[in-house]
Coordinates of C-alpha atoms and ligand atoms in Angstrom, one line a residue:
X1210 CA 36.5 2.8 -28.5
X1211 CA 35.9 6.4 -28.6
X1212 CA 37.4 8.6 -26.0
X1213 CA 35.1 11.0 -24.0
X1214 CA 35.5 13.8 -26.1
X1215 CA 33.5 12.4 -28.9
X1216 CA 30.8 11.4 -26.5
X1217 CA 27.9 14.0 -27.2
X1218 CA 26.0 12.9 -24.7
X1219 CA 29.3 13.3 -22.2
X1220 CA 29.8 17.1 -23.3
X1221 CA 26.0 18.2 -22.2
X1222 CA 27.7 20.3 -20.0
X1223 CA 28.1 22.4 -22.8
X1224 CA 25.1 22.6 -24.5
X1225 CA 22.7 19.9 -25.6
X1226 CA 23.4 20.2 -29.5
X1227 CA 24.7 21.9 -32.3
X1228 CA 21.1 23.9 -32.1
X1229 CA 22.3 25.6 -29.1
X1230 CA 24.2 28.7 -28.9
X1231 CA 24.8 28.4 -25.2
X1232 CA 25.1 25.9 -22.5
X1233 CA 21.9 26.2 -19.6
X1234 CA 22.6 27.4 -16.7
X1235 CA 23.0 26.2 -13.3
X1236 CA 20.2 26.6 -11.7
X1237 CA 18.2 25.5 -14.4
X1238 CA 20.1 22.4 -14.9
X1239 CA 19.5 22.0 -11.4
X1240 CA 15.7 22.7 -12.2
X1241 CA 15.6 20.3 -14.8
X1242 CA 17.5 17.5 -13.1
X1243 CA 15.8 14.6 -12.6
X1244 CA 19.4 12.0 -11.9
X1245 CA 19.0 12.4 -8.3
X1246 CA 16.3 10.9 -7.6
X1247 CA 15.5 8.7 -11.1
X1248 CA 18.8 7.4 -10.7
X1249 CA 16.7 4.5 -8.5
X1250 CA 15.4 3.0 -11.9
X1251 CA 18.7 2.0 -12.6
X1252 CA 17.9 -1.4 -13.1
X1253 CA 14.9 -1.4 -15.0
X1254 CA 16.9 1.5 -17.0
X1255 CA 19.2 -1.5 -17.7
X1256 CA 16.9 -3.8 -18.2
X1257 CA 15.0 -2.3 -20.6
X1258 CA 17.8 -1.5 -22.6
X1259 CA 19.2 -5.0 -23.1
X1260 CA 15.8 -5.9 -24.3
X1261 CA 16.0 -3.4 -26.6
X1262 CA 19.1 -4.1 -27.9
X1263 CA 18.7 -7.7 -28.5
X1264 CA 15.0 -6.8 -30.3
X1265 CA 17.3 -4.9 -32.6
X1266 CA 19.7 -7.4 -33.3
X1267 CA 17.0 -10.0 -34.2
X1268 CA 15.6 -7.8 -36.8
X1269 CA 18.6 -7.2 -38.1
X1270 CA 18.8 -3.4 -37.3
X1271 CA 21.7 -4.0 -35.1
X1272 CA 25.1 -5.9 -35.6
X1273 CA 25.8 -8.8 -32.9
X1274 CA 29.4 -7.3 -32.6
X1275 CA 27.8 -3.9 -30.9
X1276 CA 24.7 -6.2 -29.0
X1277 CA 27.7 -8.0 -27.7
X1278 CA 29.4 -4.6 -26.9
X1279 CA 26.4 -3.4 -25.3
X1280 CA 26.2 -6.5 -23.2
X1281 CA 29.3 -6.3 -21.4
X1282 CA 28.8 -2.3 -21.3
X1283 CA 25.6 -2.8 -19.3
X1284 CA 27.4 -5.5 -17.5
X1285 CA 29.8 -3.3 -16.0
X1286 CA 27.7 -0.5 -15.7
X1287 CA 25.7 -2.6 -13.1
X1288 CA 29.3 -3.6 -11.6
X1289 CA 29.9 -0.2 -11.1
X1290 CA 26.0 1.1 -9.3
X1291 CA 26.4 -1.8 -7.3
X1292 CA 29.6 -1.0 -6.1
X1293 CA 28.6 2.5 -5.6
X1294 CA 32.0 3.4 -7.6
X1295 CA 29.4 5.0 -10.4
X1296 CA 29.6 8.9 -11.1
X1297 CA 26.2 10.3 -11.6
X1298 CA 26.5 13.9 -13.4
X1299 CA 23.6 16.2 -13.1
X1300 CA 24.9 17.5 -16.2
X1301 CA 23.5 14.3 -17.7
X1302 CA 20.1 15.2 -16.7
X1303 CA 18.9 11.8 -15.6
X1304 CA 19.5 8.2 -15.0
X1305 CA 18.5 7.4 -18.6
X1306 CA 21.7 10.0 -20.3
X1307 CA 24.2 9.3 -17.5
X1308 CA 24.1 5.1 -18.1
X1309 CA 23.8 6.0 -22.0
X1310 CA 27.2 8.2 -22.0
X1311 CA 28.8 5.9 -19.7
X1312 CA 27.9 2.5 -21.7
X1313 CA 29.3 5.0 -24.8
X1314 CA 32.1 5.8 -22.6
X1315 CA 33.2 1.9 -22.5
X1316 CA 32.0 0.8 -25.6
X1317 CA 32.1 3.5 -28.2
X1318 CA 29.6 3.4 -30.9
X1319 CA 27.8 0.7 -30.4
X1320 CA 26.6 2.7 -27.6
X1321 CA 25.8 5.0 -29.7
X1322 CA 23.5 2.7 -31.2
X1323 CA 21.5 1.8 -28.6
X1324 CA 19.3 4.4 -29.0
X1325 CA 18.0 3.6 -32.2
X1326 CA 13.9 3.6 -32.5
X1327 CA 13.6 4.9 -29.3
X1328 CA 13.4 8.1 -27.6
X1329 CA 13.2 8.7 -24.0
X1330 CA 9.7 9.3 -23.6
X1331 CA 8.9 5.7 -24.0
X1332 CA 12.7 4.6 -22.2
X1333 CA 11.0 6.2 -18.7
X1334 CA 7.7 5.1 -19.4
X1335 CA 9.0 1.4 -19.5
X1336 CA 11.3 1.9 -17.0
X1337 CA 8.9 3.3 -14.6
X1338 CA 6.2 0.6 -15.1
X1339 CA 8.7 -2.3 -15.0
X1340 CA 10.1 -1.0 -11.4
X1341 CA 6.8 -0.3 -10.0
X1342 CA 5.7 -3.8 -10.8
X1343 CA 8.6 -5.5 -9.0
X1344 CA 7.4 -3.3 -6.2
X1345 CA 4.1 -4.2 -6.6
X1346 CA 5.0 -7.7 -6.1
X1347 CA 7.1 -6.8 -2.8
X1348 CA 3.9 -5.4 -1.4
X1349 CA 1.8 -8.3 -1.9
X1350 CA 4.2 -10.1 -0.2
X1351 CA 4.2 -7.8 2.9
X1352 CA 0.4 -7.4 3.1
X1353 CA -0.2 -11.2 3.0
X1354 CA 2.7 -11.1 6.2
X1355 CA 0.7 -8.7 7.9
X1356 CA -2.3 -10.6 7.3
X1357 CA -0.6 -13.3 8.4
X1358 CA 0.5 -12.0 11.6
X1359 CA -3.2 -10.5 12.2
X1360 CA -4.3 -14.0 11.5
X1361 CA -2.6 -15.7 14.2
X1362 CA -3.8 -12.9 17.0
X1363 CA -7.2 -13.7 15.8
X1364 CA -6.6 -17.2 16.3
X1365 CA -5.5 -16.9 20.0
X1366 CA -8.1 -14.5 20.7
X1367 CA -11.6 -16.2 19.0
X1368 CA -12.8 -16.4 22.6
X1369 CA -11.6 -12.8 23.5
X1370 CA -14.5 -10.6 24.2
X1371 CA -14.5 -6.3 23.8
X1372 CA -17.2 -3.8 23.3
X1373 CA -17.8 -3.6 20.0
X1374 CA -18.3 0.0 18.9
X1375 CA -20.8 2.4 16.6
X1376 CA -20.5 6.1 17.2
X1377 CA -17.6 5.2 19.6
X1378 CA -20.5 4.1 22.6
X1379 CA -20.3 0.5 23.7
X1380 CA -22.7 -1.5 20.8
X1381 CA -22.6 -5.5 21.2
X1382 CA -19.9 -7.4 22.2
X1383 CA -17.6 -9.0 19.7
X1384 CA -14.4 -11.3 19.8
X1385 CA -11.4 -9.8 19.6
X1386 CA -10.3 -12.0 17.2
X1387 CA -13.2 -10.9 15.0
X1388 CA -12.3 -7.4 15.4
X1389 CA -8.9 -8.5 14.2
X1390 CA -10.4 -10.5 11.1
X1391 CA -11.9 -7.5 9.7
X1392 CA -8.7 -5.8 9.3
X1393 CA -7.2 -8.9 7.3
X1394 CA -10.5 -8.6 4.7
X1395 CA -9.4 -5.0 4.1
X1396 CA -6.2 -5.8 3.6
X1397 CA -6.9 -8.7 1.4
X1398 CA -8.5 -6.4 -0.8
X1399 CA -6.2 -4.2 -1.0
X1400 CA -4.1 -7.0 -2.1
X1401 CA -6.3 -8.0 -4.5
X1402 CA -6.6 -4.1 -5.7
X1403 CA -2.9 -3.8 -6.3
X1404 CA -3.1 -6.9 -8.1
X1405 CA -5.0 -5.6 -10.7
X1406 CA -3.4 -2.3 -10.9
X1407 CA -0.5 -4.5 -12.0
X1408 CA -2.1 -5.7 -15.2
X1409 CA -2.4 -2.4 -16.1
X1410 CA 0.7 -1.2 -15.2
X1411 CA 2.9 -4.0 -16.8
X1412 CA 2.0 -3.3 -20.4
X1413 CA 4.8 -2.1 -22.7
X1414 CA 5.4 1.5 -24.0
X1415 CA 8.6 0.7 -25.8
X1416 CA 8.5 1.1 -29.5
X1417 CA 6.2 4.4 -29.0
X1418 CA 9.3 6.0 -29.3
X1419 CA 9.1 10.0 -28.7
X1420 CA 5.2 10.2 -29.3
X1421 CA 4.2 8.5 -33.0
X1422 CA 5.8 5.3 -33.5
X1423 CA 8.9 4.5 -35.1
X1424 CA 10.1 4.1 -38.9
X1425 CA 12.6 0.8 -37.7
X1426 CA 11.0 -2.0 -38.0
X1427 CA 10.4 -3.1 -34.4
X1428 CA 9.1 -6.5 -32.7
X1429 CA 7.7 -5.2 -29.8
X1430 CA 5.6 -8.4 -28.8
X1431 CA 9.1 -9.4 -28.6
X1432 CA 10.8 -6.9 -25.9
X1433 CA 7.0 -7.5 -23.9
X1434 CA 8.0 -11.2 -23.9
X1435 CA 11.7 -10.7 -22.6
X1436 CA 10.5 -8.0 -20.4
X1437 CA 7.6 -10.4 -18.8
X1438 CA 5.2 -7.6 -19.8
X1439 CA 1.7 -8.7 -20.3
X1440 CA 0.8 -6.8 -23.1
X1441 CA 1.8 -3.9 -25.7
X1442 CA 0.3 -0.3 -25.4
X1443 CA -1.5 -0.2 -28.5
X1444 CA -1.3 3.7 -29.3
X1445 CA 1.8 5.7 -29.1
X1446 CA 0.6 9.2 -28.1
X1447 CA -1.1 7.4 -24.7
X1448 CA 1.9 4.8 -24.1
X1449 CA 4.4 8.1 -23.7
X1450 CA 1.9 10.6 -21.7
X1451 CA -0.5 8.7 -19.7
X1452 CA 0.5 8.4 -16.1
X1453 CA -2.4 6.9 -15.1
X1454 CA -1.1 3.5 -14.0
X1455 CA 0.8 4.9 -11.1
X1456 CA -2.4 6.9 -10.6
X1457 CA -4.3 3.7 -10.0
X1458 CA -0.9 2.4 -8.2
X1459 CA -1.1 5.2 -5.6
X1460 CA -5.0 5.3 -4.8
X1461 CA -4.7 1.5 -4.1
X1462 CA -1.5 2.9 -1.8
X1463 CA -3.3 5.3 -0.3
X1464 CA -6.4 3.1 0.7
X1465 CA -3.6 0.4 2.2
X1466 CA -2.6 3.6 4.3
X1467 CA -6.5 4.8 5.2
X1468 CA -6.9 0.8 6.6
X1469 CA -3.2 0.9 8.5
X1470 CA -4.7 4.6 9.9
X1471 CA -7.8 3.1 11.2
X1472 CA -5.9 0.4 13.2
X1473 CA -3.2 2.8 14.3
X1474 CA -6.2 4.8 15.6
X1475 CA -7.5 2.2 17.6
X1476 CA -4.5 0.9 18.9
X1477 CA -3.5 4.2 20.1
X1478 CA -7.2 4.1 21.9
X1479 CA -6.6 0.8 23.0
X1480 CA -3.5 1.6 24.8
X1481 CA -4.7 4.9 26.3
X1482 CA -5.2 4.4 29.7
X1483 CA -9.1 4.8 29.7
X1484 CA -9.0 2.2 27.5
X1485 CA -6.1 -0.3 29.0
X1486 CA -6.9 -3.4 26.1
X1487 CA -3.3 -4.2 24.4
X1488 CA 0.0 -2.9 25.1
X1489 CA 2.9 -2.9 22.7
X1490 CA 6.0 -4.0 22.7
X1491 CA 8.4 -1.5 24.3
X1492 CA 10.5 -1.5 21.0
X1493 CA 7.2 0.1 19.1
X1494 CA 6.9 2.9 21.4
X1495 CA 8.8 6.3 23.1
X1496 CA 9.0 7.5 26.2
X1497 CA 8.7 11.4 27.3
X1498 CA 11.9 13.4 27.7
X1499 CA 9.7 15.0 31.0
X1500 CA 6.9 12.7 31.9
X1501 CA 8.8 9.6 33.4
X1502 CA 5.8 7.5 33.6
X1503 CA 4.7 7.5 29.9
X1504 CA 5.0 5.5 26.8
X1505 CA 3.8 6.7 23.9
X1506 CA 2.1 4.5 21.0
X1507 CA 4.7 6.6 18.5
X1508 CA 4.6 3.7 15.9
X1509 CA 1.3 4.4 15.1
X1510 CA 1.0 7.8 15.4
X1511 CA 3.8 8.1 12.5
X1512 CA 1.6 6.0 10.6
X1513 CA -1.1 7.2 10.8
X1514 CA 0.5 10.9 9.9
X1515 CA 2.2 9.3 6.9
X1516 CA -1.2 8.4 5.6
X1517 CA -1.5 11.9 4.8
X1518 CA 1.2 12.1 3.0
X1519 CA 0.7 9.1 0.6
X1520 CA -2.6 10.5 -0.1
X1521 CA -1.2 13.7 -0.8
X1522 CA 0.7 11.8 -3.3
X1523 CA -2.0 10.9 -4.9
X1524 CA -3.3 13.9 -4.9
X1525 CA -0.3 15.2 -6.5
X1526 CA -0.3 12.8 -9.1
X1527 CA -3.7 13.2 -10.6
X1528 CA -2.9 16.8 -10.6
X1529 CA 0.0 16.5 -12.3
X1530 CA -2.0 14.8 -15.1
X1531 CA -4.9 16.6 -15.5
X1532 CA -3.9 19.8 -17.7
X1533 CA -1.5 17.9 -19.9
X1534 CA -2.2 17.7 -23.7
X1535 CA -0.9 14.6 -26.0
X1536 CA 1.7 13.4 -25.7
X1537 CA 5.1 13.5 -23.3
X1538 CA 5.1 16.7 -21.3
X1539 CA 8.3 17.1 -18.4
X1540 CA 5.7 17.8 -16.2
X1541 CA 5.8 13.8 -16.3
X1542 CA 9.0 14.2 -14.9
X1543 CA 7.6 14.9 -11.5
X1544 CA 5.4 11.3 -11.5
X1545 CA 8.8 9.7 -9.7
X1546 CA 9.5 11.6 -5.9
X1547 CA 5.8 10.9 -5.2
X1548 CA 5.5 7.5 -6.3
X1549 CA 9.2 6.7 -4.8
X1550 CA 7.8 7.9 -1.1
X1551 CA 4.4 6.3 -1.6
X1552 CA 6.3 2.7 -2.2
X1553 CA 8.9 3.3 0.4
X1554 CA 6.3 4.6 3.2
X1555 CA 4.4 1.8 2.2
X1556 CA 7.3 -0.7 2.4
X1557 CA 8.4 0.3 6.1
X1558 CA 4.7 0.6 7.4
X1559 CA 3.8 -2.6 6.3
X1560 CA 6.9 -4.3 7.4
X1561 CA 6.7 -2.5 11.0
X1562 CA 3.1 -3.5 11.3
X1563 CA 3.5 -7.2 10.8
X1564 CA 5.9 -7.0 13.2
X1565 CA 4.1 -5.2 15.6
X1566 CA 1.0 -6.9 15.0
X1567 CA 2.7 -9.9 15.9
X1568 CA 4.0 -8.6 19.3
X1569 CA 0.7 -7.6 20.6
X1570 CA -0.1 -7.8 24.8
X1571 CA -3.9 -8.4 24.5
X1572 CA -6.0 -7.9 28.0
X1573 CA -8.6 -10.0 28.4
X1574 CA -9.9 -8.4 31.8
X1575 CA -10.0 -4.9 30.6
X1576 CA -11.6 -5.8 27.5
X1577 CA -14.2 -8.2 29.2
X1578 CA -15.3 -5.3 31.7
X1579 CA -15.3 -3.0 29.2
X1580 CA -17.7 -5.1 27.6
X1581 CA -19.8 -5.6 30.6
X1582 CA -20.1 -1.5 31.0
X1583 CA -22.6 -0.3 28.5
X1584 CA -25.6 -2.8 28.1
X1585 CA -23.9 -4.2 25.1
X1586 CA -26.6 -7.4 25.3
X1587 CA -29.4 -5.2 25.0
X1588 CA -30.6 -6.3 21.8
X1589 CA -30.0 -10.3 22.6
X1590 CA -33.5 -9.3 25.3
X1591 CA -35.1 -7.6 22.5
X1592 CA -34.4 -11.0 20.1
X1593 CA -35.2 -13.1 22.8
X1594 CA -38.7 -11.3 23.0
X1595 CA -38.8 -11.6 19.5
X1596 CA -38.5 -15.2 19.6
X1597 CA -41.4 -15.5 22.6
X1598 CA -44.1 -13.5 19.9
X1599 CA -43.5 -10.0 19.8
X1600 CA -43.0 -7.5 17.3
X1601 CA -39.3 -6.7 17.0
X1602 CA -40.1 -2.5 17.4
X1603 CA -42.3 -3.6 20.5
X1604 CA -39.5 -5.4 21.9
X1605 CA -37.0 -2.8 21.6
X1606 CA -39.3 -0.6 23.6
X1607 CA -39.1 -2.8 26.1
X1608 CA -35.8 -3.3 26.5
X1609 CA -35.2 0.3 26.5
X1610 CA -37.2 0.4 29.3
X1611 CA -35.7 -2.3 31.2
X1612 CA -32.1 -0.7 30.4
X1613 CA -33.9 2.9 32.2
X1614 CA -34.5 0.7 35.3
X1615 CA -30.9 -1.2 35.4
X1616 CA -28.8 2.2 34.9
X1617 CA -31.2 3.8 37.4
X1618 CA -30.2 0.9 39.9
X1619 CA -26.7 1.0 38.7
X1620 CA -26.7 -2.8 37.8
X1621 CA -26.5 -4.6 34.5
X1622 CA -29.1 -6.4 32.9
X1623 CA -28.0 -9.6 34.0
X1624 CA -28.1 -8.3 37.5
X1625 CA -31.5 -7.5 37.1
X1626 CA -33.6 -10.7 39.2
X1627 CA -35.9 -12.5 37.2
X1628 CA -39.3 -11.0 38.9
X1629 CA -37.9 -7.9 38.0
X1630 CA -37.3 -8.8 34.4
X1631 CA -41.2 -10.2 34.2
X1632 CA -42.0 -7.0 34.8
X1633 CA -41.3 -5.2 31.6
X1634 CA -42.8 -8.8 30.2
X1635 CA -44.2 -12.0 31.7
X1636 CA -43.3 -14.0 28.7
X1637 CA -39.2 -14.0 30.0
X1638 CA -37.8 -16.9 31.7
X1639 CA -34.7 -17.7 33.3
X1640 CA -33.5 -18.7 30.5
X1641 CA -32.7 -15.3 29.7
X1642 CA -29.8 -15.0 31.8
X1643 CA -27.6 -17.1 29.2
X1644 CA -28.5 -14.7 26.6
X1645 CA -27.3 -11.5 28.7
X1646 CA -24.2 -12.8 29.4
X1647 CA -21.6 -11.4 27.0
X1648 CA -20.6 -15.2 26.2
X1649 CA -24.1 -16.1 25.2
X1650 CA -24.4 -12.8 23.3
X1651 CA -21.1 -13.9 21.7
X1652 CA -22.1 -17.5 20.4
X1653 CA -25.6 -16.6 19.3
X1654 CA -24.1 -15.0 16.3
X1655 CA -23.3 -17.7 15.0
X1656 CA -23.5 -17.2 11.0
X1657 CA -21.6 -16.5 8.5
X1658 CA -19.4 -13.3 8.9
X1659 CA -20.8 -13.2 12.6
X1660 CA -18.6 -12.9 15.3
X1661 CA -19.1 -16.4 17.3
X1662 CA -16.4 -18.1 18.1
X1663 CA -17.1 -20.5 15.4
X1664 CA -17.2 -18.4 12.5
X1665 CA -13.9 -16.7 13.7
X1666 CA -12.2 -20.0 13.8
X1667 CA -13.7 -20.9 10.6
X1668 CA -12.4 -17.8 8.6
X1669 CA -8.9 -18.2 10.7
X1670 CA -8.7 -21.5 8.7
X1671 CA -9.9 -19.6 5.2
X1672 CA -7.7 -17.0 5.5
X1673 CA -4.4 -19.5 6.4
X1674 CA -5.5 -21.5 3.3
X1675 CA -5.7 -18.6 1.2
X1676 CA -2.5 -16.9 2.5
X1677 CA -0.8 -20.4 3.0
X1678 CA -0.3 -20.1 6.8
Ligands
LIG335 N1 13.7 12.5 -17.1 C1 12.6 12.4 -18.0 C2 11.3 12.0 -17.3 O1 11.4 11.6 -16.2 C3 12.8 11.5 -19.1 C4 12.1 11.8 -20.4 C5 12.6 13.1 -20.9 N2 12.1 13.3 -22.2 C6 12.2 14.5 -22.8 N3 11.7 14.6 -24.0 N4 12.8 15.5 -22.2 O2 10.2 12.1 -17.7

């Protein structure tokens, strides 16, 4: 075993090698750092390593004495993050040098031997990729919760009616649950974006080594395999510089957070006082430390700010990328603080979502009057017209007209009498009065992806297949 001394890696708080005449200096150690915040792909660090080392075994590069050695090194090295009792040095730069030194610290040369055919170019490539694809699984999991949760609020609410809304003035009406149901689709494909992201992201880099391949004789099918990576990257110089998995990782991110944004916005409406459709659950929401009487939507307000920030991660990621030339480039260094936040902003939002989701107070009344406000079953006259002979364009005049006379009066269509009606065109009956309600409105869409009550309940029951609700 080989005492700390004759550790290089361990006495980089001299100077990196024999090259250098003297030791960098504290600010730009600090500068150049990355173990603070890398130190999170500890496992995958680990992980990849072990994989490594057992590829190396089998093809006889490394002795089973030191893979054994290694083995329990890592072993206790994961003891030791776990228990917290593990001393991170910034003079070891990152997570990859400090768990290096440490397993050379316990074991001694075979340590020393890990490292053989592989550079750390394509160590935090791999280690990188393999995290964010565990994470990438966690998030499927919580966007099919969410959708889940939206699911079941649909379900309760297929009957529900609310103004449905273009350019924010009252449009048709719509079930709430329908409403609802168009958030799940969104989601669902932003599930199904992530999921392919992951393909892409869970290939292998290992074996690149710093940028042109290796001289040992490497079976990297073979680390893919125990890494339960889908493929190999097939050219070095683009398996050690390309970031642009996480690229594609954090614009799917970012579009989760545009969808979350556009509900937060309208549940923030929806609880305004003007509005008065849902309330949230006290737990979701703050009070005013001088208005006594308020409560403020604050859960969705965050999250709807935070969706600036994970696109500005995005942002900052392709940035990052764009002026590099072949192959690794520290700049790379900078992929992990961005990605880190996007997964963890993601993670809470998601989680507080279903939750909140879940908890909803939806009002019924409010959202039924609402409805009844703005001559939302104008166009079920003009299709009724339609349906008695006349052109559709020649219809809508008509019903514009009628609309003229019932906001002049102050009444609603359906308060219009039937003489009245006959009017603007002797062809309508009273019949027409089902069709103006906001029910009869409702159930005559009735087709696929329409918002009847029918077709809600219907894609309630595709979407708990699919999720397995
Ligand atoms: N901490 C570095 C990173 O995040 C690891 C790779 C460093 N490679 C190098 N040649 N300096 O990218």
């Amino acid at each position: 075993m080989s005492s700390a001394s004759d550790n290089q890696l361990a006495n980089k708080a001299q100077a990196w090698s024999a090259l250098f005449s003297e030791p960098m200096s504290d600010l730009v150690k600090r500068y150049t750092a990355s173990v603070f915040f890398d130190k999170r792909l500890w496992k995958a660090d680990i992980q990849g390593s072990l994989a490594h080392a057992e590829m190396l075994n089998a093809q006889g590069i490394l002795g089973a004495e030191d893979l054994a050695a290694i083995q329990r090194g890592m072993a206790q090295i994961k003891g030791e993050i776990e228990a917290g009792s593990f001393e991170w040095k910034l003079d070891l730069e990152d997570v990859h040098l400090n768990i290096e030194a440490r397993l050379t610290e316990l074991v001694g040369i075979a340590g020393k031997r890990l490292h053989t055919g592989r550079s750390r170019n394509d160590q935090v490539a791999t280690d990188v990729r393999l995290w964010l694809r565990d994470e990438i699984d966690e998030l499927t999991q919580l966007l099919s919760a969410l959708q889940l949760a939206l699911v079941e609020v649909a379900e309760k609410n297929a009957e529900v009616i609310l103004p449905g809304f273009t350019h924010l003035q009252v449009a048709q009406p719509v079930a709430f649950g329908h409403h609802l149901l168009a958030y799940v689709e969104m989601f669902a494909r932003d599930a199904e974006r992530l999921g392919d992201a992951r393909r892409r992201v869970n290939r292998l880099p290992l074996g690149a080594a710093a940028l042109a391949g290796t001289s040992y004789p490497l079976d990297r099918e073979r680390v893919a395999k125990t890494l339960g990576m889908e493929g190999v990257c097939q050219n070095s110089l683009d398996a050690v510089s390309d970031r642009d998995f996480a690229i594609e990782f954090s614009a799917a991110a970012a579009l989760v957070m545009v969808h979350i944004s556009r509900l937060s916005e309208e549940l923030i409406l929806w609880m305004s006082q003007s509005f008065g459709f849902i309330d949230l659950a006290d737990r979701f929401c703050t009070g005013s430390s001088i208005m006594p009487q308020k409560k403020n939507p604050d859960v969705p307000e965050l999250a709807r700010g935070k969706t600036g920030r994970v696109v500005g991660h995005l942002m900052g990621l392709i940035t990052l990328m764009k002026g590099q030339p072949l192959a690794y480039n520290k700049d790379n260094q900078e992929d992990k603080e961005p990605l880190f936040d996007t997964v963890d902003t993601l993670k809470d939002t998601l989680r507080i979502f279903a939750e909140m989701m879940g908890g909803l107070t939806v009002k019924p009344e409010a959202m039924e009057r609402a409805a009844l406000k703005g001559y939302a079953t104008a166009t079920d006259l003009a299709d009724y017209l339609v349906k008695k002979g006349l052109a559709f364009r020649d219809a809508h005049e008509i019903v514009a007209h009628a609309v003229k006379t019932a906001i002049q009066q102050g009444v609603d269509l359906s308060q219009l009498p039937l003489a009245e009606l006959q009017k603007f065109d002797a062809r309508i009956d009273a019949d027409v009065f089902e069709l103006l309600s906001l029910r009869g409105s409702l159930n005559a869409r009735n087709i696929l992806g329409g918002t009847a009550p029918a077709q809600v309940r219907a894609q309630v029951a595709r979407h708990k297949a699919r999720l397995g609700g």
